[in-house]
XYZ file of C-alpha atoms in Angstrom:
197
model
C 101.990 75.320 110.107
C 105.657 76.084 109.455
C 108.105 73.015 109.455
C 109.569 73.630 113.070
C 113.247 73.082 112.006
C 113.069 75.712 109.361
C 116.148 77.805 109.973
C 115.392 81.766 109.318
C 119.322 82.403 108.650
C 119.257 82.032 105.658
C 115.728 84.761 105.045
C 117.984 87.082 107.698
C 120.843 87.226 105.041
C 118.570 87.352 102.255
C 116.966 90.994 104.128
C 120.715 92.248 105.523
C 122.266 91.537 101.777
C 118.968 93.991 100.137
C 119.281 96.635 103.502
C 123.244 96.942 103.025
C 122.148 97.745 99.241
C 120.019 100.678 100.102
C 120.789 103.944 99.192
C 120.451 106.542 101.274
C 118.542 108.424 98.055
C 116.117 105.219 98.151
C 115.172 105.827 101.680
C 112.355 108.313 100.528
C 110.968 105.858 98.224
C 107.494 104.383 97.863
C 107.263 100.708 98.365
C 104.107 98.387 97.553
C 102.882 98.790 101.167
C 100.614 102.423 100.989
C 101.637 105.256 102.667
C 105.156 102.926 103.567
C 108.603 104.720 101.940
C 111.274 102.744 101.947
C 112.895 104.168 105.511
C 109.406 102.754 107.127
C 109.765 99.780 105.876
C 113.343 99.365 106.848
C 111.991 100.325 110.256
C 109.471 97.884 110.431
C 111.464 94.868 109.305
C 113.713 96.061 112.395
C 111.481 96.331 114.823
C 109.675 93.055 113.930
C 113.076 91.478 114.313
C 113.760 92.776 117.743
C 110.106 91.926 118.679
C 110.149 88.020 117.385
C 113.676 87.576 118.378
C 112.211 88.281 122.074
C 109.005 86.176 121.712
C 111.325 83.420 120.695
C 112.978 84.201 123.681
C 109.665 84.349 125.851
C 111.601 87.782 126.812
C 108.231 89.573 126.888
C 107.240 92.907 127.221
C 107.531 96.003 125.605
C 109.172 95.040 122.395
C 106.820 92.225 122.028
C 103.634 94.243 123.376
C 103.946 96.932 120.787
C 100.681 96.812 117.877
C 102.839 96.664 114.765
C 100.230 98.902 113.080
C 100.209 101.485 115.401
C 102.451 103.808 113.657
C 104.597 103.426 110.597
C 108.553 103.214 112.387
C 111.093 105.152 110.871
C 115.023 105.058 111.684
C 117.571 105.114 114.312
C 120.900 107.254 112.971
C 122.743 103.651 113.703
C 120.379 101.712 111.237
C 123.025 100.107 109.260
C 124.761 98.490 111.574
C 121.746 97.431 113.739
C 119.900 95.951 111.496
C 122.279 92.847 109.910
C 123.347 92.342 114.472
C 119.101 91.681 115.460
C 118.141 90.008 112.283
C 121.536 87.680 113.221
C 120.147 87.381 117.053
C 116.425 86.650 115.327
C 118.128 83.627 113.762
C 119.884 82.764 116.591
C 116.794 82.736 118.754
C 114.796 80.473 116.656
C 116.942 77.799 116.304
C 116.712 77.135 120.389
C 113.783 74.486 119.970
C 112.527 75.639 123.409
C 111.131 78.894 121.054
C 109.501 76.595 119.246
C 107.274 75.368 122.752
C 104.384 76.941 124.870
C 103.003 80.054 124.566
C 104.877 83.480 123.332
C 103.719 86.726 122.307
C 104.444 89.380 119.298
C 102.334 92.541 118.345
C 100.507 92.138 121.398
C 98.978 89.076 120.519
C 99.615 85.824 122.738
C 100.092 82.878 120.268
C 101.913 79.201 120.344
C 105.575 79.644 119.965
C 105.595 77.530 116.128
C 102.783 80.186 115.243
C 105.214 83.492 115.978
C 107.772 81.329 113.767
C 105.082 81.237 111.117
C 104.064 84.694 111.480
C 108.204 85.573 111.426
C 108.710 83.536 108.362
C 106.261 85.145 106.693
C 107.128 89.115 107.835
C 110.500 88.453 106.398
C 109.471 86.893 103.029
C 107.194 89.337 102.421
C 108.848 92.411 103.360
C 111.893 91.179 102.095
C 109.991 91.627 98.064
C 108.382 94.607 99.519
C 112.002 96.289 100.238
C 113.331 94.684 96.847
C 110.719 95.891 94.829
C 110.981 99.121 96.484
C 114.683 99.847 95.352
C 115.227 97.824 92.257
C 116.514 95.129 93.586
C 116.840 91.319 92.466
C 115.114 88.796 94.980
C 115.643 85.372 95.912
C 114.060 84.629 99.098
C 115.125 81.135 100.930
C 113.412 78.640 99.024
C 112.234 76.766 102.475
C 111.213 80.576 103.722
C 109.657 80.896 100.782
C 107.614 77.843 101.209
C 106.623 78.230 104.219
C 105.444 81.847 103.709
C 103.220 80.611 101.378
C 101.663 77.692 103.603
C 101.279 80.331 105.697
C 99.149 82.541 103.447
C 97.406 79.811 101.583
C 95.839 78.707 104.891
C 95.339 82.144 106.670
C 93.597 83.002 102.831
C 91.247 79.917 103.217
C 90.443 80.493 106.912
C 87.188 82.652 106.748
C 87.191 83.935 110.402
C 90.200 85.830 109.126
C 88.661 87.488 106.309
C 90.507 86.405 103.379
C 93.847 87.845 103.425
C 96.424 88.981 106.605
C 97.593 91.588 104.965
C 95.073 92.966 102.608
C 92.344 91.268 99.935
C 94.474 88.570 97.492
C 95.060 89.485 94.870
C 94.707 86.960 92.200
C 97.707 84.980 90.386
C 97.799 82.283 87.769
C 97.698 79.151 89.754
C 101.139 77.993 87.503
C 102.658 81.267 88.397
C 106.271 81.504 90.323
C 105.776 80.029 93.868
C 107.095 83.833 94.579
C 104.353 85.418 93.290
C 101.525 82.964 94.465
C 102.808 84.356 97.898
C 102.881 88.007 96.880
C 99.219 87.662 95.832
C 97.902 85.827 99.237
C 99.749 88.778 100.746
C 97.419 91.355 99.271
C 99.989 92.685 96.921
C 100.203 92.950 92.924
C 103.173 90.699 92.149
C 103.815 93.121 89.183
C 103.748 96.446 91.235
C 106.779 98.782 89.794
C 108.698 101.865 91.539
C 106.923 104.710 89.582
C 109.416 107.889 89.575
């Protein structure tokens, strides 16, 4: 389970610092999610931020309702600035231990409040390298982020009723690789996936 006095403001910076970066020639872009460009997955990580800033806020409904899978999101004309003010108000949210307590919801899915804080942590560690990856960019999550990503993974990788893997098979990693790309690999991705032009 995630230490419940990990603070995501530091992760929110980490994803507002590589968003402000992007091009608008990068939005086309394949990232290491399939069939995700680069505008999708900027899409995604705002929509996930609206919908756990709300389940933090037991503000349920339809942000928090939505299947994240149901379609891949593209974006609103206002992007830019939208994006750095909810992943801000995600923080925010979080750090009110009452989000922390009882029973929330995100993607549809009801689930203990330090759970959707997990399931945060991890969205924005792992996207966060997806959207890096994606446009060149250097990466250095928040080490405690980063650690608790890959608590995350490690357990939801050794749980069989979930099948091995939340986001996709693991892939294997050197057990004395970077702590970075033991969590890449529980994620399903190839820690050495490159743009290809």
């Amino acid at each position: 389970m995630t230490d419940t006095t990990l603070d995501l403001g530091p992760q929110t910076r980490v994803i507002a610092r590589l968003a402000e970066d992007v091009s608008d020639e990068q939005l086309a872009e394949a990232t290491p999610c399939p069939d995700c460009a680069v505008r999708n997955m900027l899409g995604h990580l705002l929509g996930l931020s609206v919908a756990f800033r709300d389940a933090a806020r037991k503000d349920l409904g339809v942000t928090t309702d939505t299947n994240p899978g149901a379609a891949a999101p593209d974006l609103a004309p206002d992007w830019r600035e939208a994006l750095p003010k909810v992943l801000d108000e995600l923080a925010a949210a979080w750090r009110d231990p009452a989000a922390r307590t009882g029973m929330t919801r995100a993607g549809g899915v009801d689930l203990p409040g330090e759970v959707a804080l997990a399931v945060a942590v991890d969205e924005l560690v792992i996207h966060g390298w997806d959207l890096a990856r994606a446009t060149g960019q250097d990466y250095a999550p928040d080490p405690a982020a980063l650690q608790a990503s890959h608590d995350f993974l490690l357990a939801a990788a050794n749980d069989p009723s979930r099948g091995g893997g939340i986001f996709g098979p693991v892939v294997p990693v050197p057990p004395d690789a970077p702590l970075l790309d033991r969590a890449v690999g529980l994620s399903g991705r190839d820690p050495g996936w490159t743009r290809t032009r």
